[in-house]
PDB file of C-alpha atoms in Angstrom:
ATOM      1  CA  MET A 785      55.893  84.302  66.339  1.00 26.00           C
ATOM      2  CA  THR A 786      55.921  87.465  68.435  1.00 31.00           C
ATOM      3  CA  ALA A 787      56.559  90.686  66.504  1.00 33.00           C
ATOM      4  CA  PRO A 788      59.028  93.308  67.705  1.00 33.00           C
ATOM      5  CA  PHE A 789      57.803  96.082  69.904  1.00 33.00           C
ATOM      6  CA  ASP A 790      55.411  98.827  68.562  1.00 35.00           C
ATOM      7  CA  LEU A 791      57.548 101.911  67.585  1.00 33.00           C
ATOM      8  CA  LYS A 792      54.427 104.128  67.797  1.00 35.00           C
ATOM      9  CA  HIS A 793      54.393 103.800  71.674  1.00 36.00           C
ATOM     10  CA  ALA A 794      55.702 107.092  73.153  1.00 35.00           C
ATOM     11  CA  THR A 795      54.309 107.341  76.682  1.00 40.00           C
ATOM     12  CA  ILE A 796      57.595 106.084  78.207  1.00 47.00           C
ATOM     13  CA  ALA A 797      58.944 109.481  77.596  1.00 45.00           C
ATOM     14  CA  GLU A 798      56.308 110.977  79.855  1.00 46.00           C
ATOM     15  CA  GLN A 799      57.722 108.659  82.556  1.00 60.00           C
ATOM     16  CA  GLY A 800      61.024 110.261  82.258  1.00 87.00           C
ATOM     17  CA  ILE A 801      63.002 107.663  80.204  1.00 91.00           C
ATOM     18  CA  GLU A 802      65.059 108.854  77.280  1.00 94.00           C
ATOM     19  CA  TYR A 803      65.015 106.213  74.569  1.00 94.00           C
ATOM     20  CA  ARG A 804      65.659 105.673  70.827  1.00 95.00           C
ATOM     21  CA  ALA A 805      64.109 103.021  68.708  1.00 96.00           C
ATOM     22  CA  ILE A 806      65.527 101.429  65.561  1.00 97.00           C
ATOM     23  CA  ALA A 807      63.270  99.830  63.073  1.00 95.00           C
ATOM     24  CA  GLY A 808      64.227  96.323  62.010  1.00 93.00           C
ATOM     25  CA  SER A 809      64.017  94.886  58.464  1.00 93.00           C
ATOM     26  CA  ASP A 810      62.886  91.387  59.615  1.00 92.00           C
ATOM     27  CA  PRO A 811      59.898  91.325  61.952  1.00 91.00           C
ATOM     28  CA  SER A 812      60.543  87.685  62.865  1.00 92.00           C
ATOM     29  CA  LYS A 813      63.830  88.577  64.543  1.00 94.00           C
ATOM     30  CA  PRO A 814      64.236  89.369  68.218  1.00 96.00           C
ATOM     31  CA  ALA A 815      64.560  93.013  69.131  1.00 97.00           C
ATOM     32  CA  LEU A 816      67.892  94.036  70.563  1.00 98.00           C
ATOM     33  CA  VAL A 817      67.685  95.893  73.878  1.00 98.00           C
ATOM     34  CA  PHE A 818      70.852  97.829  74.652  1.00 98.00           C
ATOM     35  CA  LEU A 819      71.952  98.336  78.299  1.00 98.00           C
ATOM     36  CA  HIS A 820      74.626 100.960  78.735  1.00 98.00           C
ATOM     37  CA  GLU A 821      77.720 101.053  80.942  1.00 98.00           C
ATOM     38  CA  GLY A 822      78.080 102.944  84.361  1.00 97.00           C
ATOM     39  CA  LEU A 823      78.771 106.256  82.672  1.00 97.00           C
ATOM     40  CA  GLY A 824      76.879 105.544  79.428  1.00 98.00           C
ATOM     41  CA  SER A 825      73.620 106.815  77.886  1.00 97.00           C
ATOM     42  CA  THR A 826      71.549 106.486  74.749  1.00 97.00           C
ATOM     43  CA  ALA A 827      73.766 108.845  72.917  1.00 96.00           C
ATOM     44  CA  LEU A 828      77.006 107.387  74.151  1.00 97.00           C
ATOM     45  CA  TRP A 829      76.223 104.143  72.310  1.00 98.00           C
ATOM     46  CA  ARG A 830      76.717 106.364  69.107  1.00 97.00           C
ATOM     47  CA  ASP A 831      75.929 104.321  66.023  1.00 97.00           C
ATOM     48  CA  PHE A 832      76.914 100.914  67.212  1.00 98.00           C
ATOM     49  CA  PRO A 833      73.301  99.812  67.802  1.00 98.00           C
ATOM     50  CA  ASP A 834      72.369 101.021  64.241  1.00 97.00           C
ATOM     51  CA  GLN A 835      75.175  99.014  62.712  1.00 98.00           C
ATOM     52  CA  LEU A 836      74.218  95.871  64.727  1.00 98.00           C
ATOM     53  CA  CYS A 837      70.599  96.177  63.865  1.00 97.00           C
ATOM     54  CA  ALA A 838      71.334  96.719  60.189  1.00 97.00           C
ATOM     55  CA  ALA A 839      73.637  93.664  60.053  1.00 96.00           C
ATOM     56  CA  THR A 840      71.121  91.404  61.722  1.00 96.00           C
ATOM     57  CA  GLY A 841      67.771  92.695  60.543  1.00 95.00           C
ATOM     58  CA  CYS A 842      66.717  93.150  64.180  1.00 96.00           C
ATOM     59  CA  ALA A 843      64.806  96.112  65.651  1.00 97.00           C
ATOM     60  CA  GLY A 844      66.589  97.813  68.494  1.00 97.00           C
ATOM     61  CA  LEU A 845      65.727  99.781  71.644  1.00 97.00           C
ATOM     62  CA  ILE A 846      68.359 102.001  73.401  1.00 97.00           C
ATOM     63  CA  TYR A 847      67.492 103.831  76.577  1.00 96.00           C
ATOM     64  CA  SER A 848      69.211 105.913  79.302  1.00 97.00           C
ATOM     65  CA  ARG A 849      68.654 104.705  82.840  1.00 96.00           C
ATOM     66  CA  PHE A 850      67.359 107.100  85.442  1.00 94.00           C
ATOM     67  CA  GLY A 851      70.011 109.590  86.267  1.00 95.00           C
ATOM     68  CA  TYR A 852      71.651 109.370  82.853  1.00 97.00           C
ATOM     69  CA  GLY A 853      71.486 111.223  79.540  1.00 96.00           C
ATOM     70  CA  GLY A 854      68.096 112.808  79.048  1.00 94.00           C
ATOM     71  CA  SER A 855      66.129 110.578  81.533  1.00 94.00           C
ATOM     72  CA  ASP A 856      64.818 111.941  84.838  1.00 92.00           C
ATOM     73  CA  PRO A 857      67.543 112.100  87.622  1.00 91.00           C
ATOM     74  CA  CYS A 858      67.688 109.537  90.325  1.00 89.00           C
ATOM     75  CA  VAL A 859      67.905 109.886  94.049  1.00 89.00           C
ATOM     76  CA  LEU A 860      71.434 109.723  95.501  1.00 93.00           C
ATOM     77  CA  PRO A 861      73.168 107.868  96.847  1.00 94.00           C
ATOM     78  CA  ARG A 862      72.252 104.904  94.715  1.00 95.00           C
ATOM     79  CA  PRO A 863      71.608 101.691  96.630  1.00 96.00           C
ATOM     80  CA  LEU A 864      74.658  99.255  96.412  1.00 97.00           C
ATOM     81  CA  ASP A 865      72.316  96.756  94.735  1.00 97.00           C
ATOM     82  CA  TYR A 866      71.387  99.270  92.050  1.00 97.00           C
ATOM     83  CA  MET A 867      72.070  96.919  89.172  1.00 98.00           C
ATOM     84  CA  GLN A 868      69.826  94.256  90.721  1.00 98.00           C
ATOM     85  CA  GLU A 869      67.130  96.870  91.264  1.00 96.00           C
ATOM     86  CA  GLU A 870      67.353  97.959  87.636  1.00 96.00           C
ATOM     87  CA  ALA A 871      67.016  94.398  86.455  1.00 97.00           C
ATOM     88  CA  THR A 872      64.124  93.417  88.649  1.00 96.00           C
ATOM     89  CA  ASN A 873      62.060  96.688  88.553  1.00 93.00           C
ATOM     90  CA  ILE A 874      62.906  99.098  85.751  1.00 93.00           C
ATOM     91  CA  LEU A 875      63.817  96.758  82.888  1.00 96.00           C
ATOM     92  CA  PRO A 876      60.777  94.526  83.221  1.00 95.00           C
ATOM     93  CA  ALA A 877      58.512  97.620  83.225  1.00 92.00           C
ATOM     94  CA  LEU A 878      60.210  98.997  80.015  1.00 94.00           C
ATOM     95  CA  LEU A 879      59.794  95.724  78.249  1.00 95.00           C
ATOM     96  CA  ALA A 880      56.204  95.469  79.321  1.00 93.00           C
ATOM     97  CA  HIS A 881      55.469  99.054  78.200  1.00 90.00           C
ATOM     98  CA  PHE A 882      56.761  98.346  74.703  1.00 91.00           C
ATOM     99  CA  ASP A 883      55.326  94.757  74.704  1.00 93.00           C
ATOM    100  CA  ILE A 884      58.702  93.339  74.008  1.00 96.00           C
ATOM    101  CA  ARG A 885      58.534  89.606  74.414  1.00 95.00           C
ATOM    102  CA  ASN A 886      60.959  88.409  71.662  1.00 96.00           C
ATOM    103  CA  PHE A 887      64.285  90.040  72.503  1.00 97.00           C
ATOM    104  CA  ILE A 888      67.957  89.806  73.067  1.00 98.00           C
ATOM    105  CA  LEU A 889      69.840  91.860  75.773  1.00 98.00           C
ATOM    106  CA  VAL A 890      73.044  93.589  74.730  1.00 98.00           C
ATOM    107  CA  GLY A 891      74.879  94.974  77.711  1.00 98.00           C
ATOM    108  CA  HIS A 892      78.155  96.679  78.434  1.00 98.00           C
ATOM    109  CA  SER A 893      79.885  96.797  81.893  1.00 98.00           C
ATOM    110  CA  ASP A 894      77.083  97.707  84.409  1.00 98.00           C
ATOM    111  CA  GLY A 895      74.600  97.048  81.638  1.00 98.00           C
ATOM    112  CA  ALA A 896      76.041  93.602  81.125  1.00 98.00           C
ATOM    113  CA  SER A 897      75.569  92.874  84.861  1.00 98.00           C
ATOM    114  CA  ILE A 898      72.004  94.068  84.624  1.00 98.00           C
ATOM    115  CA  ALA A 899      71.449  91.829  81.647  1.00 98.00           C
ATOM    116  CA  LEU A 900      72.727  88.775  83.567  1.00 98.00           C
ATOM    117  CA  VAL A 901      70.557  89.493  86.615  1.00 98.00           C
ATOM    118  CA  TYR A 902      67.543  89.951  84.463  1.00 98.00           C
ATOM    119  CA  ALA A 903      68.246  86.708  82.523  1.00 98.00           C
ATOM    120  CA  GLY A 904      68.442  84.839  85.930  1.00 97.00           C
ATOM    121  CA  LEU A 905      65.045  85.953  86.976  1.00 97.00           C
ATOM    122  CA  ALA A 906      62.577  82.924  86.737  1.00 88.00           C
ATOM    123  CA  GLU A 907      59.519  85.205  87.049  1.00 89.00           C
ATOM    124  CA  GLU A 908      60.362  87.375  83.983  1.00 93.00           C
ATOM    125  CA  ILE A 909      60.139  86.632  80.178  1.00 94.00           C
ATOM    126  CA  SER A 910      63.381  84.968  79.306  1.00 95.00           C
ATOM    127  CA  PRO A 911      65.487  86.695  76.623  1.00 97.00           C
ATOM    128  CA  LYS A 912      66.286  84.661  73.458  1.00 96.00           C
ATOM    129  CA  ALA A 913      69.981  85.304  74.149  1.00 97.00           C
ATOM    130  CA  VAL A 914      72.230  87.615  76.096  1.00 98.00           C
ATOM    131  CA  VAL A 915      75.351  89.506  74.817  1.00 98.00           C
ATOM    132  CA  VAL A 916      77.614  90.852  77.661  1.00 98.00           C
ATOM    133  CA  MET A 917      80.709  93.001  77.009  1.00 98.00           C
ATOM    134  CA  ALA A 918      83.027  93.506  79.996  1.00 98.00           C
ATOM    135  CA  PRO A 919      80.514  92.083  82.518  1.00 98.00           C
ATOM    136  CA  HIS A 920      80.984  92.241  86.323  1.00 98.00           C
ATOM    137  CA  VAL A 921      79.650  89.495  88.576  1.00 98.00           C
ATOM    138  CA  PHE A 922      81.662  90.339  91.649  1.00 98.00           C
ATOM    139  CA  CYS A 923      83.816  93.242  92.803  1.00 98.00           C
ATOM    140  CA  GLU A 924      87.616  93.030  92.141  1.00 97.00           C
ATOM    141  CA  ASP A 925      90.495  95.149  93.369  1.00 97.00           C
ATOM    142  CA  ILE A 926      91.212  96.135  89.779  1.00 97.00           C
ATOM    143  CA  SER A 927      87.653  97.414  89.533  1.00 96.00           C
ATOM    144  CA  VAL A 928      87.910  99.727  92.550  1.00 97.00           C
ATOM    145  CA  ALA A 929      91.341 100.962  91.388  1.00 97.00           C
ATOM    146  CA  GLY A 930      89.936 101.867  87.917  1.00 96.00           C
ATOM    147  CA  ILE A 931      87.023 103.651  89.516  1.00 97.00           C
ATOM    148  CA  GLU A 932      89.401 105.540  91.832  1.00 97.00           C
ATOM    149  CA  ASP A 933      91.223 106.642  88.698  1.00 97.00           C
ATOM    150  CA  ALA A 934      87.941 107.833  87.247  1.00 97.00           C
ATOM    151  CA  GLN A 935      87.242 109.847  90.316  1.00 97.00           C
ATOM    152  CA  LYS A 936      90.484 111.654  89.905  1.00 97.00           C
ATOM    153  CA  ALA A 937      89.860 112.297  86.275  1.00 97.00           C
ATOM    154  CA  TYR A 938      86.387 113.717  87.122  1.00 97.00           C
ATOM    155  CA  GLU A 939      87.572 115.903  90.015  1.00 97.00           C
ATOM    156  CA  GLN A 940      90.955 117.003  88.652  1.00 97.00           C
ATOM    157  CA  GLY A 941      90.787 116.391  84.846  1.00 97.00           C
ATOM    158  CA  ASP A 942      88.384 116.901  81.968  1.00 97.00           C
ATOM    159  CA  LEU A 943      86.120 113.957  82.514  1.00 97.00           C
ATOM    160  CA  GLU A 944      83.303 116.057  83.878  1.00 97.00           C
ATOM    161  CA  GLU A 945      83.285 118.344  80.838  1.00 97.00           C
ATOM    162  CA  LYS A 946      83.357 115.265  78.570  1.00 96.00           C
ATOM    163  CA  LEU A 947      80.418 113.708  80.372  1.00 97.00           C
ATOM    164  CA  LYS A 948      78.364 116.961  80.293  1.00 97.00           C
ATOM    165  CA  LYS A 949      78.075 116.601  76.540  1.00 96.00           C
ATOM    166  CA  PHE A 950      76.049 113.488  76.938  1.00 96.00           C
ATOM    167  CA  HIS A 951      74.431 113.837  80.401  1.00 97.00           C
ATOM    168  CA  GLY A 952      73.849 117.609  80.759  1.00 96.00           C
ATOM    169  CA  ILE A 953      72.160 118.398  84.061  1.00 95.00           C
ATOM    170  CA  ASN A 954      72.430 114.726  84.935  1.00 96.00           C
ATOM    171  CA  THR A 955      76.196 114.757  84.854  1.00 97.00           C
ATOM    172  CA  GLU A 956      76.808 114.882  88.643  1.00 96.00           C
ATOM    173  CA  CYS A 957      73.971 112.304  89.193  1.00 95.00           C
ATOM    174  CA  ALA A 958      75.413 109.995  86.585  1.00 97.00           C
ATOM    175  CA  PHE A 959      78.871 110.140  87.855  1.00 98.00           C
ATOM    176  CA  ARG A 960      78.311 110.180  91.635  1.00 97.00           C
ATOM    177  CA  GLY A 961      75.558 107.506  91.519  1.00 96.00           C
ATOM    178  CA  TRP A 962      78.045 105.116  89.904  1.00 97.00           C
ATOM    179  CA  ASN A 963      81.304 106.173  91.413  1.00 98.00           C
ATOM    180  CA  ASP A 964      80.153 106.553  94.998  1.00 97.00           C
ATOM    181  CA  ALA A 965      78.450 103.114  94.909  1.00 97.00           C
ATOM    182  CA  TRP A 966      81.514 101.285  93.724  1.00 98.00           C
ATOM    183  CA  LEU A 967      83.835 103.044  96.152  1.00 98.00           C
ATOM    184  CA  ASP A 968      81.709 102.273  99.156  1.00 98.00           C
ATOM    185  CA  PRO A 969      83.596  99.768 101.258  1.00 98.00           C
ATOM    186  CA  ALA A 970      80.433  97.685 101.602  1.00 98.00           C
ATOM    187  CA  PHE A 971      80.436  97.321  97.835  1.00 98.00           C
ATOM    188  CA  ARG A 972      83.451  94.942  98.140  1.00 97.00           C
ATOM    189  CA  SER A 973      80.905  92.234  98.929  1.00 98.00           C
ATOM    190  CA  TRP A 974      78.724  92.838  95.864  1.00 98.00           C
ATOM    191  CA  ASN A 975      78.054  89.669  93.971  1.00 98.00           C
ATOM    192  CA  ILE A 976      75.460  88.467  91.406  1.00 98.00           C
ATOM    193  CA  GLU A 977      76.772  84.952  90.890  1.00 98.00           C
ATOM    194  CA  THR A 978      73.683  83.444  92.409  1.00 97.00           C
ATOM    195  CA  TYR A 979      71.636  84.529  89.357  1.00 98.00           C
ATOM    196  CA  LEU A 980      73.861  82.723  86.892  1.00 98.00           C
ATOM    197  CA  PRO A 981      72.653  79.074  87.248  1.00 97.00           C
ATOM    198  CA  ALA A 982      69.160  80.072  86.423  1.00 97.00           C
ATOM    199  CA  ILE A 983      70.206  81.581  83.068  1.00 97.00           C
ATOM    200  CA  THR A 984      69.010  79.132  80.325  1.00 94.00           C
ATOM    201  CA  ALA A 985      69.368  81.647  77.394  1.00 96.00           C
ATOM    202  CA  PRO A 986      72.562  81.367  75.203  1.00 96.00           C
ATOM    203  CA  VAL A 987      75.139  83.848  76.351  1.00 97.00           C
ATOM    204  CA  LEU A 988      77.967  85.450  74.448  1.00 97.00           C
ATOM    205  CA  ALA A 989      80.646  87.140  76.728  1.00 98.00           C
ATOM    206  CA  ILE A 990      83.159  89.528  75.183  1.00 98.00           C
ATOM    207  CA  GLN A 991      86.193  90.711  77.197  1.00 98.00           C
ATOM    208  CA  GLY A 992      89.377  92.643  76.547  1.00 98.00           C
ATOM    209  CA  ARG A 993      92.523  91.237  77.934  1.00 97.00           C
ATOM    210  CA  GLU A 994      93.633  94.759  78.957  1.00 97.00           C
ATOM    211  CA  ASP A 995      90.336  95.713  80.678  1.00 97.00           C
ATOM    212  CA  SER A 996      91.284  98.180  83.490  1.00 95.00           C
ATOM    213  CA  TYR A 997      87.940  97.481  85.324  1.00 96.00           C
ATOM    214  CA  GLY A 998      88.005  93.662  85.465  1.00 97.00           C
ATOM    215  CA  THR A 999      89.998  90.571  84.883  1.00 97.00           C
ATOM    216  CA  LEU A1000      89.217  87.373  82.969  1.00 98.00           C
ATOM    217  CA  ARG A1001      88.052  85.850  86.290  1.00 98.00           C
ATOM    218  CA  GLN A1002      84.796  87.497  85.607  1.00 98.00           C
ATOM    219  CA  ILE A1003      84.308  85.586  82.446  1.00 98.00           C
ATOM    220  CA  GLU A1004      85.511  82.342  84.044  1.00 98.00           C
ATOM    221  CA  LYS A1005      82.978  82.609  86.843  1.00 97.00           C
ATOM    222  CA  ILE A1006      80.145  83.178  84.343  1.00 98.00           C
ATOM    223  CA  GLU A1007      81.343  80.175  82.285  1.00 97.00           C
ATOM    224  CA  ARG A1008      81.474  77.762  85.188  1.00 97.00           C
ATOM    225  CA  ALA A1009      78.111  78.794  86.632  1.00 97.00           C
ATOM    226  CA  ILE A1010      75.868  79.573  83.592  1.00 95.00           C
ATOM    227  CA  GLY A1011      72.865  77.320  83.159  1.00 88.00           C
ATOM    228  CA  GLY A1012      72.670  77.475  79.316  1.00 89.00           C
ATOM    229  CA  GLN A1013      74.948  77.567  76.251  1.00 94.00           C
ATOM    230  CA  PHE A1014      78.001  79.749  76.741  1.00 96.00           C
ATOM    231  CA  HIS A1015      80.226  81.350  74.172  1.00 96.00           C
ATOM    232  CA  LYS A1016      83.168  83.720  74.803  1.00 97.00           C
ATOM    233  CA  LYS A1017      85.530  85.959  72.813  1.00 98.00           C
ATOM    234  CA  ILE A1018      88.593  87.293  74.520  1.00 98.00           C
ATOM    235  CA  LEU A1019      90.149  90.171  72.589  1.00 98.00           C
ATOM    236  CA  ASP A1020      93.869  90.927  72.604  1.00 97.00           C
ATOM    237  CA  LYS A1021      94.972  94.615  72.850  1.00 97.00           C
ATOM    238  CA  CYS A1022      91.555  95.605  74.044  1.00 98.00           C
ATOM    239  CA  GLY A1023      90.517  97.409  77.201  1.00 98.00           C
ATOM    240  CA  HIS A1024      87.109  97.962  78.864  1.00 97.00           C
ATOM    241  CA  ASN A1025      85.204  99.068  75.719  1.00 97.00           C
ATOM    242  CA  PRO A1026      85.278  96.223  73.238  1.00 98.00           C
ATOM    243  CA  TRP A1027      82.422  97.613  71.065  1.00 98.00           C
ATOM    244  CA  GLN A1028      84.444 100.839  70.497  1.00 97.00           C
ATOM    245  CA  GLU A1029      88.037  99.578  70.582  1.00 98.00           C
ATOM    246  CA  LYS A1030      87.430  96.470  68.398  1.00 98.00           C
ATOM    247  CA  ARG A1031      84.149  97.391  66.697  1.00 98.00           C
ATOM    248  CA  ASP A1032      84.460  95.358  63.484  1.00 97.00           C
ATOM    249  CA  ASP A1033      85.470  92.203  65.404  1.00 98.00           C
ATOM    250  CA  VAL A1034      82.666  92.656  68.025  1.00 98.00           C
ATOM    251  CA  LEU A1035      80.112  93.312  65.348  1.00 98.00           C
ATOM    252  CA  ALA A1036      81.138  90.112  63.478  1.00 97.00           C
ATOM    253  CA  TYR A1037      81.030  88.059  66.639  1.00 97.00           C
ATOM    254  CA  ILE A1038      77.601  89.216  67.726  1.00 97.00           C
ATOM    255  CA  VAL A1039      76.098  88.822  64.168  1.00 97.00           C
ATOM    256  CA  ALA A1040      77.447  85.292  63.998  1.00 96.00           C
ATOM    257  CA  PHE A1041      76.076  84.485  67.484  1.00 96.00           C
ATOM    258  CA  ILE A1042      72.663  85.871  66.591  1.00 93.00           C
ATOM    259  CA  ARG A1043      72.604  83.864  63.312  1.00 86.00           C
ATOM    260  CA  GLU A1044      73.156  80.593  65.186  1.00 72.00           C
ATOM    261  CA  PRO A1045      70.081  78.278  64.727  1.00 53.00           C
ATOM    262  CA  MET A1046      69.135  78.723  68.418  1.00 54.00           C
ATOM    263  CA  PHE A1047      66.276  81.125  67.706  1.00 48.00           C
TER     264      PHE A1047
END
């Protein structure tokens, strides 16, 4: 049975990736690899990864993608397939660096989409399972409207100052890289549904009914196309951030999912 990644490895920091590792209490369990949202970072996950790792006995790895948090900046504008690029190039390199072979992907929003793309890559090590919260597999009108609202909050409100606490000198890079890509008219045709049939790992999808960035059609598309086991939890009175808004419920759902005898 493959052990979790070696926490002593540190050279990834020299390559410009900010990360945080959590030791697990059970070496036989898969490591949890956390993939943040479009404006997220290692720090913005707060203590949710710690709570989930403690509840499951799994080790954890949280990292900031290039252009976020304390990682190196990225070149702007981001390509419109930046999520596919992250899944096919950066994530495999990160997993290889830490020798992570026994793992579960836990993604939120953009991170959820990255997790789905990676899980659908036949040439990569398959995750033991995938947890996606507020995933996107195609671009909806509600997504664009929500991102237009975020642009107003950044340019006219206090969103920029809030993000500076977590992204520092990467704040403009983090926001523009995400916002400009989604508001590009060509992004309307963005779609990752072709990756779904190749996903054989069990998938848990969690979505809030009041999500201002996506409708339940996202979950329905995944459910119809997925190649393996599919589980879903639709949360009432919940928006785009289930792990923040319904933390206790989300923790319970993921813990129960991981404890299923599928591993």
